[in-house]
Tab-separated table of C-alpha atoms and ligand atoms in Angstrom:
chain	number	residue	atom	x	y	z
I	175	MET	CA	30.524	-18.932	-2.536
I	176	THR	CA	29.818	-16.145	-4.161
I	177	SER	CA	32.057	-12.889	-4.200
I	178	ILE	CA	32.594	-9.889	-5.920
I	179	PRO	CA	34.511	-11.159	-9.346
I	180	LEU	CA	38.349	-10.476	-9.524
I	181	ASN	CA	38.245	-8.860	-12.850
I	182	SER	CA	36.571	-5.934	-13.992
I	183	LYS	CA	33.855	-6.588	-17.080
I	184	PRO	CA	32.995	-3.868	-19.933
I	185	TYR	CA	29.803	-2.232	-18.806
I	186	GLN	CA	27.876	-3.247	-21.614
I	187	GLU	CA	28.485	-6.849	-20.959
I	188	VAL	CA	27.220	-6.612	-17.515
I	189	LEU	CA	23.914	-4.784	-18.732
I	190	GLU	CA	23.254	-7.848	-20.957
I	191	SER	CA	23.658	-10.376	-18.641
I	192	MET	CA	21.200	-8.489	-16.356
I	193	GLN	CA	18.591	-8.480	-18.860
I	194	SER	CA	18.095	-11.929	-18.952
I	195	PHE	CA	17.596	-12.185	-15.348
I	196	GLY	CA	14.224	-10.480	-15.816
I	197	LYS	CA	12.623	-13.013	-18.025
I	198	ASP	CA	10.430	-14.569	-15.611
I	199	ASP	CA	9.496	-11.710	-13.854
I	200	ALA	CA	5.746	-10.179	-13.469
I	201	LYS	CA	4.693	-8.991	-17.169
I	202	TYR	CA	2.995	-5.686	-15.937
I	203	LYS	CA	3.312	-3.772	-19.362
I	204	ASN	CA	0.186	-5.824	-21.124
I	205	GLY	CA	-1.986	-5.695	-17.654
I	206	ARG	CA	-1.501	-9.246	-16.642
I	207	THR	CA	-0.528	-8.145	-12.894
I	208	TRP	CA	-2.883	-5.802	-10.808
I	209	SER	CA	-0.939	-4.372	-8.212
I	210	LEU	CA	3.192	-3.234	-8.040
I	211	VAL	CA	3.781	-1.429	-10.833
I	212	TYR	CA	1.659	1.736	-12.112
I	213	HIS	CA	2.555	1.813	-15.597
I	214	LEU	CA	1.324	4.762	-17.821
I	215	ASN	CA	3.119	4.202	-21.056
I	216	ASP	CA	6.801	3.963	-22.406
I	217	GLU	CA	7.267	7.349	-23.209
I	218	HIS	CA	6.143	8.567	-19.846
I	219	THR	CA	8.708	6.131	-18.118
I	220	GLN	CA	11.439	7.345	-20.482
I	221	PHE	CA	10.441	10.707	-19.297
I	222	LEU	CA	10.869	9.759	-15.702
I	223	LYS	CA	14.067	7.990	-16.229
I	224	ASP	CA	15.407	11.161	-17.782
I	225	ALA	CA	14.023	13.424	-14.904
I	226	HIS	CA	15.503	10.874	-12.492
I	227	GLY	CA	18.809	10.943	-14.462
I	228	LEU	CA	19.373	14.482	-14.008
I	229	TYR	CA	19.323	14.317	-10.373
I	230	PHE	CA	20.789	10.656	-10.179
I	231	SER	CA	23.913	11.815	-7.646
I	232	GLU	CA	22.092	14.364	-5.780
I	233	ASN	CA	21.797	14.120	-2.215
I	234	GLY	CA	19.052	15.565	-0.431
I	235	LEU	CA	20.231	14.773	3.046
I	236	ASN	CA	21.691	18.330	2.806
I	237	PRO	CA	19.191	21.195	1.102
I	238	MET	CA	22.235	23.860	1.413
I	239	ALA	CA	24.481	21.972	-0.582
I	240	PHE	CA	21.419	20.915	-3.312
I	241	LYS	CA	18.916	23.705	-3.264
I	242	SER	CA	17.315	22.135	-6.214
I	243	LEU	CA	15.909	19.178	-4.454
I	244	LYS	CA	14.772	21.416	-1.806
I	245	ARG	CA	13.066	23.402	-4.471
I	246	PHE	CA	11.630	20.261	-5.818
I	247	GLU	CA	10.349	19.472	-2.168
I	248	HIS	CA	8.925	22.414	-1.495
I	249	GLU	CA	6.995	22.593	-4.747
I	250	VAL	CA	5.836	19.319	-4.489
I	251	VAL	CA	4.384	19.659	-1.039
I	252	LYS	CA	2.815	22.638	-1.988
I	253	MET	CA	1.113	21.429	-5.141
I	254	ALA	CA	-0.053	18.294	-2.875
I	255	ALA	CA	-1.573	20.663	-0.221
I	256	GLY	CA	-3.569	22.448	-2.875
I	257	LEU	CA	-4.974	19.442	-4.186
I	258	LEU	CA	-5.769	17.792	-0.861
I	259	ASN	CA	-7.476	21.333	-0.430
I	260	GLY	CA	-5.054	22.382	2.509
I	261	ASP	CA	-4.182	26.052	3.120
I	262	GLN	CA	-0.893	27.928	3.479
I	263	ASN	CA	-0.324	26.813	6.489
I	264	VAL	CA	0.051	23.040	5.441
I	265	VAL	CA	3.582	21.768	5.947
I	266	GLY	CA	5.252	18.362	4.660
I	267	THR	CA	7.964	16.152	3.653
I	268	MET	CA	8.797	14.084	0.706
I	269	THR	CA	9.483	10.521	1.914
I	270	SER	CA	10.763	7.429	0.354
I	271	GLY	CA	7.419	5.913	0.066
I	272	GLY	CA	3.813	4.825	1.392
I	273	THR	CA	5.254	3.012	4.272
I	274	GLU	CA	7.613	5.652	5.612
I	275	SER	CA	4.595	8.036	5.442
I	276	CYS	CA	2.933	5.548	7.878
I	277	LEU	CA	5.635	4.793	10.136
I	278	LEU	CA	6.513	8.630	10.726
I	279	PRO	CA	3.092	10.169	11.969
I	280	VAL	CA	2.978	7.399	14.503
I	281	MET	CA	6.546	8.123	15.897
I	282	THR	CA	5.567	12.118	15.216
I	283	TYR	CA	1.986	12.111	17.277
I	284	ARG	CA	3.733	9.987	19.990
I	285	GLU	CA	6.364	12.514	20.384
I	286	ARG	CA	3.577	15.200	20.108
I	287	ALA	CA	1.750	13.420	23.077
I	288	LYS	CA	5.073	13.248	25.041
I	289	ALA	CA	5.576	17.009	24.910
I	290	LYS	CA	2.108	17.354	25.774
I	291	LYS	CA	2.274	15.351	28.762
I	292	ARG	CA	-0.370	13.401	27.499
I	293	ILE	CA	1.100	9.521	27.863
I	294	GLY	CA	3.568	8.625	30.592
I	295	SER	CA	5.247	5.049	30.928
I	296	ILE	CA	2.002	3.348	29.551
I	297	LYS	CA	2.248	2.103	25.865
I	298	PRO	CA	0.648	4.620	23.677
I	299	GLU	CA	-1.766	3.515	21.232
I	300	ILE	CA	-3.274	4.334	17.906
I	301	ILE	CA	-6.894	3.389	16.714
I	302	ALA	CA	-7.379	2.164	13.117
I	303	PRO	CA	-9.843	0.036	11.182
I	304	GLN	CA	-9.285	-3.331	10.626
I	305	SER	CA	-8.776	-2.650	6.879
I	306	ILE	CA	-5.773	0.132	7.208
I	307	HIS	CA	-2.829	-0.436	5.532
I	308	VAL	CA	-0.153	-3.273	6.988
I	309	ALA	CA	2.282	-0.393	7.080
I	310	TRP	CA	0.327	1.067	10.504
I	311	GLU	CA	1.034	-2.237	11.927
I	312	LYS	CA	4.839	-2.299	11.072
I	313	ALA	CA	4.838	1.319	12.550
I	314	CYS	CA	3.092	-0.114	15.640
I	315	LYS	CA	5.863	-2.819	15.928
I	316	TYR	CA	8.905	-0.880	15.474
I	317	PHE	CA	7.736	2.262	17.457
I	318	ASN	CA	6.429	0.046	20.168
I	319	VAL	CA	2.897	1.367	20.474
I	320	LYS	CA	-0.248	-0.468	20.476
I	321	MET	CA	-2.568	-1.282	17.708
I	322	VAL	CA	-6.131	-0.878	18.440
I	323	SER	CA	-8.090	-2.432	15.712
I	324	ILE	CA	-11.696	-1.618	14.779
I	325	PRO	CA	-14.245	-4.031	13.200
I	326	LEU	CA	-15.519	-2.876	9.999
I	327	LYS	CA	-19.222	-2.484	9.026
I	328	LYS	CA	-20.676	-4.551	6.210
I	329	ASP	CA	-19.892	-1.929	3.851
I	330	PHE	CA	-16.193	-2.359	4.744
I	331	ARG	CA	-16.017	0.652	6.441
I	332	VAL	CA	-15.018	1.470	10.100
I	333	ASP	CA	-17.457	1.265	12.820
I	334	VAL	CA	-17.367	5.078	14.053
I	335	MET	CA	-19.252	3.968	16.938
I	336	ALA	CA	-16.696	1.400	17.866
I	337	LEU	CA	-14.132	3.652	17.242
I	338	LYS	CA	-14.991	6.360	19.507
I	339	LYS	CA	-15.496	3.791	22.446
I	340	LYS	CA	-11.813	2.657	22.298
I	341	ILE	CA	-10.319	6.328	22.704
I	342	ASN	CA	-8.592	6.838	26.062
I	343	LYS	CA	-5.958	8.630	27.539
I	344	HIS	CA	-3.171	6.594	25.798
I	345	THR	CA	-4.692	7.324	22.334
I	346	ILE	CA	-1.940	9.309	20.440
I	347	MET	CA	-3.881	9.381	17.297
I	348	ILE	CA	-6.820	8.040	14.895
I	349	VAL	CA	-5.777	6.684	11.668
I	350	ALA	CA	-8.025	5.650	8.497
I	351	SER	CA	-8.359	5.324	4.778
I	352	ALA	CA	-9.274	7.057	1.680
I	353	PRO	CA	-9.264	4.137	0.485
I	354	SER	CA	-8.690	1.121	2.148
I	355	TYR	CA	-6.244	-0.850	-0.096
I	356	PRO	CA	-8.401	-3.985	0.587
I	357	HIS	CA	-11.290	-2.862	-0.708
I	358	GLY	CA	-11.183	0.484	-1.868
I	359	VAL	CA	-13.508	2.194	-0.156
I	360	ILE	CA	-13.401	5.596	2.128
I	361	ASP	CA	-13.765	5.303	5.629
I	362	PRO	CA	-16.287	7.764	7.363
I	363	ILE	CA	-13.864	10.281	7.452
I	364	GLU	CA	-16.033	13.532	8.451
I	365	GLU	CA	-17.669	11.179	11.001
I	366	ILE	CA	-14.176	10.418	12.592
I	367	GLY	CA	-12.980	13.898	12.131
I	368	GLN	CA	-15.913	15.073	14.005
I	369	VAL	CA	-14.961	12.579	16.896
I	370	ALA	CA	-11.179	13.587	16.748
I	371	LEU	CA	-11.793	16.986	17.006
I	372	GLU	CA	-14.035	16.654	19.770
I	373	ARG	CA	-11.818	14.472	21.964
I	374	LYS	CA	-8.705	16.299	20.781
I	375	ILE	CA	-6.528	13.466	19.127
I	376	PRO	CA	-4.681	13.936	15.914
I	377	PHE	CA	-6.296	12.231	13.057
I	378	HIS	CA	-4.094	10.868	10.003
I	379	VAL	CA	-5.914	9.925	6.558
I	380	ASP	CA	-3.897	7.332	4.792
I	381	ALA	CA	-4.866	8.396	1.301
I	382	CYS	CA	-1.297	6.573	-0.266
I	383	LEU	CA	-3.618	5.030	-2.838
I	384	GLY	CA	-6.513	7.929	-3.519
I	385	GLY	CA	-4.251	11.182	-2.620
I	386	PHE	CA	-3.164	11.116	-6.430
I	387	PHE	CA	-6.690	9.787	-7.526
I	388	LEU	CA	-9.733	10.789	-5.643
I	389	PRO	CA	-9.146	14.493	-6.035
I	390	PHE	CA	-9.158	14.073	-9.943
I	391	MET	CA	-12.324	12.305	-9.522
I	392	GLU	CA	-14.248	15.274	-8.175
I	393	GLN	CA	-12.438	17.655	-10.928
I	394	ILE	CA	-13.899	15.525	-13.627
I	395	GLY	CA	-17.152	15.287	-11.779
I	396	PHE	CA	-17.738	12.327	-9.494
I	397	THR	CA	-18.942	13.045	-6.391
I	398	LEU	CA	-17.165	11.651	-3.318
I	399	PRO	CA	-17.331	11.623	0.644
I	400	ALA	CA	-15.007	14.517	2.070
I	401	PHE	CA	-11.470	13.085	2.938
I	402	ASP	CA	-9.064	15.529	2.914
I	403	PHE	CA	-8.127	18.675	4.930
I	404	ARG	CA	-11.706	20.102	4.133
I	405	VAL	CA	-12.385	18.010	6.746
I	406	PRO	CA	-12.270	19.617	10.193
I	407	GLY	CA	-10.040	17.338	12.748
I	408	VAL	CA	-7.897	15.628	9.576
I	409	THR	CA	-4.574	16.955	10.773
I	410	SER	CA	-2.250	14.970	8.496
I	411	ILE	CA	-2.493	13.033	4.880
I	412	SER	CA	-0.207	10.532	3.070
I	413	ALA	CA	-0.409	10.268	-0.661
I	414	ASP	CA	1.920	8.210	-2.514
I	415	VAL	CA	3.186	10.046	-5.866
I	416	HIS	CA	4.724	6.721	-6.850
I	417	LYS	CA	1.172	5.281	-7.187
I	418	TYR	CA	-1.518	7.238	-9.167
I	419	GLY	CA	0.878	10.175	-9.288
I	420	PHE	CA	3.003	8.138	-12.042
I	421	ALA	CA	6.175	9.156	-10.574
I	422	ALA	CA	9.556	6.867	-10.338
I	423	LYS	CA	9.323	4.399	-7.120
I	424	GLY	CA	10.526	6.094	-4.202
I	425	VAL	CA	8.197	8.968	-3.369
I	426	SER	CA	5.322	9.681	-1.194
I	427	ILE	CA	4.300	12.734	0.548
I	428	LEU	CA	3.262	13.278	4.099
I	429	LEU	CA	1.580	16.652	5.325
I	430	TYR	CA	0.391	18.037	8.336
I	431	ARG	CA	-2.037	20.835	8.872
I	432	ASN	CA	0.239	22.972	9.984
I	433	MET	CA	3.790	23.049	11.899
I	434	GLU	CA	2.196	22.318	15.181
I	435	TYR	CA	2.505	18.952	14.192
I	436	LEU	CA	5.096	18.746	11.810
I	437	LYS	CA	7.905	19.773	14.201
I	438	HIS	CA	7.685	16.571	16.130
I	439	GLN	CA	8.822	14.577	13.519
I	440	PHE	CA	12.117	16.728	12.834
I	441	PHE	CA	15.326	14.906	14.265
I	442	ILE	CA	17.832	17.113	15.628
I	443	HIS	CA	21.054	15.791	17.672
I	444	GLN	CA	23.293	18.423	18.949
I	445	ASP	CA	26.296	16.611	20.144
I	446	TRP	CA	27.335	14.045	17.451
I	447	PRO	CA	31.064	14.439	16.733
I	448	GLY	CA	30.309	14.363	13.329
I	449	GLY	CA	28.342	18.022	13.786
I	450	VAL	CA	25.229	19.005	14.628
I	451	PHE	CA	22.629	17.026	12.776
I	452	ALA	CA	18.952	17.693	11.506
I	453	SER	CA	16.930	15.601	9.622
I	454	PRO	CA	12.897	16.047	8.525
I	455	ALA	CA	12.359	12.165	7.711
I	456	LEU	CA	13.561	8.957	7.955
I	457	LEU	CA	16.414	8.232	5.620
I	458	GLY	CA	19.863	10.122	6.073
I	459	THR	CA	21.201	10.060	2.696
I	460	ARG	CA	18.041	11.042	0.427
I	461	PRO	CA	18.523	10.093	-3.313
I	462	GLY	CA	17.810	13.351	-5.597
I	463	GLY	CA	16.270	11.134	-8.456
I	464	PRO	CA	12.994	10.112	-7.084
I	465	ILE	CA	12.170	13.608	-5.840
I	466	ALA	CA	13.052	15.186	-9.075
I	467	ALA	CA	11.002	12.716	-10.971
I	468	ALA	CA	8.080	13.196	-8.741
I	469	TRP	CA	8.120	17.280	-9.407
I	470	ALA	CA	8.492	16.313	-13.179
I	471	ALA	CA	5.485	14.092	-13.507
I	472	MET	CA	3.362	16.559	-11.621
I	473	ASN	CA	4.624	19.212	-14.145
I	474	ALA	CA	4.354	16.979	-17.163
I	475	LEU	CA	0.963	15.776	-16.658
I	476	GLY	CA	-0.518	18.566	-15.120
I	477	LYS	CA	-4.110	18.592	-13.692
I	478	LYS	CA	-5.269	18.183	-17.331
I	479	GLY	CA	-3.396	15.008	-17.683
I	480	TYR	CA	-4.155	13.466	-14.277
I	481	GLN	CA	-7.858	14.111	-14.843
I	482	LYS	CA	-7.795	12.440	-18.253
I	483	ILE	CA	-5.734	9.157	-17.369
I	484	THR	CA	-8.105	9.362	-14.093
I	485	GLY	CA	-11.249	9.061	-16.533
I	486	GLN	CA	-9.928	6.338	-18.306
I	487	ILE	CA	-9.121	4.539	-15.490
I	488	MET	CA	-12.383	5.049	-14.082
I	489	GLY	CA	-13.976	3.633	-17.449
I	490	CYS	CA	-12.104	0.604	-17.241
I	491	THR	CA	-12.884	0.025	-13.589
I	492	LYS	CA	-16.638	0.752	-14.451
I	493	LYS	CA	-16.194	-2.012	-17.101
I	494	LEU	CA	-14.546	-4.623	-14.780
I	495	MET	CA	-17.054	-4.004	-11.622
I	496	ASP	CA	-20.310	-4.349	-14.296
I	497	GLY	CA	-18.689	-7.380	-16.057
I	498	ILE	CA	-17.664	-9.345	-12.558
I	499	ASN	CA	-21.020	-8.372	-11.014
I	500	THR	CA	-22.601	-9.934	-14.304
I	501	ILE	CA	-20.996	-13.476	-13.718
I	502	ASP	CA	-23.075	-15.504	-11.882
I	503	GLY	CA	-21.664	-16.407	-8.454
I	504	LEU	CA	-19.205	-13.226	-8.061
I	505	ALA	CA	-20.193	-10.105	-6.361
I	506	ILE	CA	-17.788	-6.835	-5.811
I	507	MET	CA	-16.995	-6.504	-2.450
I	508	GLY	CA	-18.773	-3.395	-0.640
I	509	ARG	CA	-19.043	0.049	-2.859
I	510	PRO	CA	-15.401	0.911	-3.998
I	511	HIS	CA	-15.148	4.484	-4.500
I	512	MET	CA	-11.931	4.281	-7.106
I	513	SER	CA	-10.031	1.869	-9.138
I	514	VAL	CA	-9.467	-0.454	-6.343
I	515	PHE	CA	-11.880	-3.384	-5.657
I	516	ALA	CA	-12.101	-6.695	-4.813
I	517	TYR	CA	-14.715	-9.644	-5.602
I	518	ALA	CA	-15.932	-12.519	-3.525
I	519	SER	CA	-18.012	-15.785	-4.300
I	520	THR	CA	-21.659	-15.617	-3.502
I	521	ASP	CA	-22.083	-19.315	-4.282
I	522	PRO	CA	-21.072	-21.865	-1.743
I	523	VAL	CA	-19.723	-24.002	-4.435
I	524	ILE	CA	-17.184	-21.719	-5.900
I	525	ASN	CA	-14.248	-21.468	-3.991
I	526	ILE	CA	-12.845	-18.069	-4.882
I	527	PHE	CA	-9.154	-19.005	-4.524
I	528	ALA	CA	-9.578	-21.664	-6.800
I	529	VAL	CA	-10.939	-19.222	-9.164
I	530	GLY	CA	-7.627	-17.410	-8.427
I	531	ASP	CA	-5.368	-20.464	-9.333
I	532	VAL	CA	-7.344	-21.200	-12.863
I	533	MET	CA	-6.724	-17.178	-13.282
I	534	GLU	CA	-3.059	-17.995	-12.197
I	535	ASP	CA	-3.188	-20.693	-14.856
I	536	LYS	CA	-4.303	-18.734	-17.564
I	537	GLY	CA	-1.428	-16.292	-17.189
I	538	TRP	CA	-2.867	-13.553	-14.519
I	539	HIS	CA	-1.071	-12.366	-11.737
I	540	ILE	CA	-3.848	-12.393	-9.068
I	541	ASP	CA	-3.728	-11.012	-5.165
I	542	ARG	CA	-5.753	-12.540	-2.644
I	543	LEU	CA	-7.982	-10.960	0.181
I	544	GLN	CA	-8.340	-12.992	3.319
I	545	ARG	CA	-10.982	-12.608	6.418
I	546	PRO	CA	-13.221	-12.140	4.627
I	547	GLU	CA	-11.844	-14.399	1.503
I	548	GLY	CA	-11.934	-12.464	-2.114
I	549	LEU	CA	-9.626	-11.580	-5.165
I	550	HIS	CA	-8.152	-8.315	-5.271
I	551	ALA	CA	-7.459	-5.747	-8.411
I	552	MET	CA	-5.959	-2.289	-8.849
I	553	VAL	CA	-6.682	-0.767	-12.176
I	554	THR	CA	-4.036	1.115	-14.344
I	555	PRO	CA	-4.054	2.280	-17.857
I	556	ALA	CA	-2.349	-0.659	-18.793
I	557	HIS	CA	-5.692	-2.945	-18.052
I	558	GLU	CA	-7.238	-1.001	-20.778
I	559	ALA	CA	-6.284	-3.379	-23.201
I	560	ALA	CA	-6.792	-6.321	-20.980
I	561	ALA	CA	-10.024	-6.163	-19.430
I	562	ASP	CA	-11.955	-7.910	-22.059
I	563	GLN	CA	-9.678	-10.658	-21.860
I	564	TYR	CA	-9.508	-10.865	-18.149
I	565	LEU	CA	-13.540	-10.751	-17.870
I	566	MET	CA	-13.768	-13.814	-20.234
I	567	ASP	CA	-11.202	-15.811	-18.596
I	568	LEU	CA	-12.532	-14.975	-15.029
I	569	ARG	CA	-15.772	-15.982	-16.400
I	570	GLU	CA	-14.629	-19.360	-17.915
I	571	ALA	CA	-12.363	-19.506	-14.227
I	572	VAL	CA	-15.891	-19.762	-12.483
I	573	ASP	CA	-17.807	-22.056	-14.576
I	574	PHE	CA	-14.414	-24.458	-14.327
I	575	VAL	CA	-14.481	-24.488	-10.676
I	576	ARG	CA	-18.238	-24.941	-10.771
I	577	GLU	CA	-17.943	-28.182	-12.749
I	578	ASN	CA	-14.828	-29.172	-10.594
I	579	PRO	CA	-15.397	-27.998	-6.983
I	580	GLN	CA	-12.902	-30.308	-5.629
I	581	LEU	CA	-10.356	-27.543	-6.800
I	582	GLY	CA	-11.009	-25.790	-3.453
I	583	SER	CA	-9.252	-28.312	-1.558
I	584	LYS	CA	-6.301	-28.385	-3.677
I	585	GLY	CA	-3.322	-26.513	-4.619
I	586	ASN	CA	-2.873	-22.882	-3.898
I	587	ALA	CA	-6.715	-22.683	-3.034
I	588	ALA	CA	-6.428	-25.065	-0.335
I	589	MET	CA	-3.383	-23.141	1.324
I	590	TYR	CA	-4.779	-19.787	1.141
I	591	GLY	CA	-8.280	-20.593	2.317
I	592	MET	CA	-6.582	-22.612	5.508
I	593	ILE	CA	-4.309	-19.864	6.021
I	594	ALA	CA	-7.256	-17.592	6.267
I	595	ASN	CA	-9.117	-19.581	8.377
I	596	ILE	CA	-6.934	-21.031	10.835
I	597	PRO	CA	-7.988	-19.728	14.463
I	598	PHE	CA	-4.643	-20.055	15.603
I	599	ARG	CA	-2.531	-17.285	13.785
I	600	GLY	CA	0.318	-17.563	15.648
I	601	MET	CA	1.206	-20.491	13.721
I	602	ILE	CA	0.924	-19.090	10.506
I	603	LYS	CA	3.402	-16.416	12.005
I	604	LYS	CA	5.450	-18.809	12.816
I	605	GLN	CA	5.619	-20.659	9.543
I	606	VAL	CA	5.992	-17.525	7.288
I	607	LEU	CA	8.924	-16.617	9.747
I	608	LYS	CA	10.711	-19.894	8.890
I	609	MET	CA	10.175	-19.203	5.327
I	610	MET	CA	11.662	-15.854	5.483
I	611	GLU	CA	14.499	-17.300	7.132
I	612	LYS	CA	14.861	-19.732	4.266
I	613	MET	CA	14.640	-16.801	1.497
I	614	TYR	CA	16.906	-14.378	3.707
I	615	GLY	CA	19.678	-17.171	4.655
I	616	PRO	CA	22.690	-18.134	3.365
I	617	ASP	CA	20.967	-20.110	0.821
I	618	CYS	CA	18.437	-17.664	-0.877
I	619	GLU	CA	15.850	-20.651	-0.644
I	620	MET	CA	12.977	-19.186	-2.298
I	621	PRO	CA	9.412	-20.571	-1.353
I	622	LEU	CA	9.160	-22.196	-4.891
I	623	ASP	CA	10.915	-25.124	-5.525
I	624	GLN	CA	12.287	-26.159	-8.743
I	625	GLU	CA	10.220	-27.758	-11.752
I	626	GLY	CA	8.447	-30.483	-10.906
I	627	LYS	CA	8.325	-30.093	-7.188
I	628	GLU	CA	5.340	-28.869	-4.854
I	629	PRO	CA	5.554	-25.307	-3.929
I	630	LEU	CA	7.305	-24.948	-0.419
I	631	ALA	CA	4.767	-22.407	0.643
I	632	ILE	CA	2.003	-25.622	0.310
I	633	ARG	CA	4.181	-27.988	2.145
I	634	LEU	CA	4.551	-25.260	5.070
I	635	GLY	CA	0.381	-25.419	4.885
I	636	ALA	CA	0.247	-28.905	5.194
I	637	ARG	CA	2.426	-29.001	8.078
I	638	VAL	CA	0.393	-26.443	9.814
I	639	MET	CA	-2.487	-28.436	9.030
I	640	ASN	CA	-1.112	-31.578	10.712
I	641	ARG	CA	-0.256	-29.545	13.686
I	642	LEU	CA	-3.884	-28.461	14.033
I	643	LYS	CA	-5.096	-32.363	13.705
I	644	GLY	CA	-2.643	-33.167	16.383
I	645	PHE	CA	-4.120	-30.278	18.501
I	646	SER	CA	-7.687	-30.920	18.208
I	647	LYS	CA	-6.915	-34.697	18.709
I	648	LYS	CA	-5.339	-33.642	21.978
I	649	LYS	CA	-8.578	-31.720	23.304
O	970	PLP	C1	0.465	1.251	-1.056
O	970	PLP	C2	-0.180	1.860	0.486
O	970	PLP	C3	0.866	2.188	1.738
O	970	PLP	C4	2.389	1.256	1.536
O	970	PLP	O1	3.126	2.369	0.768
O	970	PLP	P1	4.147	1.596	0.206
O	970	PLP	O2	4.911	2.801	-1.043
O	970	PLP	O3	3.895	0.354	-0.498
O	970	PLP	O4	5.325	1.524	1.282
O	970	PLP	C5	-0.042	2.332	2.434
O	970	PLP	N1	-1.251	2.668	2.584
O	970	PLP	C6	-2.024	2.443	1.663
O	970	PLP	C7	-3.459	2.701	1.793
O	970	PLP	C8	-1.442	2.112	0.422
O	970	PLP	O5	-2.033	1.719	-0.732
């Protein structure tokens, strides 16, 4: 049983022992990972730490006590509103990240619908593309709202005609992506905006990924479909500063077209014995560091800095996408609008998950997509130096899988393939739930076993397989 050590230790000693804990962590600085960390360079990271440190202890919970933080928040919101072509009426709050920026609009628009007596006792509904970020599903679970999921067209953008048909009197909002996390494509925001305006339904654009990237692409000459407050009908936008804003983790921005919407997000309780309480967003205590570091990043990089980074990242993205498209048996999925893309197999002999496994063996950390199957990449400045190696390894991996097609029914590839294709989705959920109970249980069992043993996840997969076999036999 672990407990707090009885004796104090020198700070230095504790720090040293912590360092070794990270030796097996994902190596993001050399571009081996394709998600999770947006690393610009060591100097910028040190600058963020310094800015973060200046307001390390301050608490945004009470903006009267820490006017500095309120000022940072106000200016960051204004800068983001300008970036996304909002007028002077655009208002918003900083949040702890993309997920909070997705959770809150669902609650806010539900409250608004209630206030307008648009919904009664029936469960409210939100309408979203199948490709919408999973945080919106989480919001629906948390706030007891129904997710109405709309299929994608062949180009991986949402089918607007299908979306339109699903609007009813319980609809509290529509949401679409700019761009979507899986395929990096911008949904038809203008068309949806038109529908939203006609039907008087609030429309949120999830630009968590693109909010600090697409505008700079436009500024350096890329032509993109309109996705921001220029589109009539768009009532709110989320943009993560901790992604392509190159800020410290823990910061996103949630903007509304005007106070008419934002006011429904505020929480006020006047009868608490602790005093009258008012809070703009989800958190109580709001750490000052991330707020300060976001302001610092935007001021230090400036438009010119972001433009330069965006240009470099797009150069690298083009190189990667062109390279992948020239590999026999692979193709980019859809036509990604920015630096996030996925690719799939075009050859039945090439199992794309097996390609992913071979890439992992070569030291890359690969993210998988399902339904349809693909491998995913989010390009950052760290990838410039890694792109050539990635393409070379990928070409080799595809050749290797072509020569060894049995790899597709082995190891992780088999598990991912099965998980992607099992028709009984509830079973996957059950098995993953068991896995989480183990990971967060009293013994902290990680899904990967010790050396020499099979990864736990595969065993879970096998068990699902066995059950399914039983199921089909019974039939
Ligand atoms: C990353 C992301 C989110 C969730 O953001 P977190 O910061 O991971 O909580 C939501 N939507 C999109 C489109 C994203 O890319």
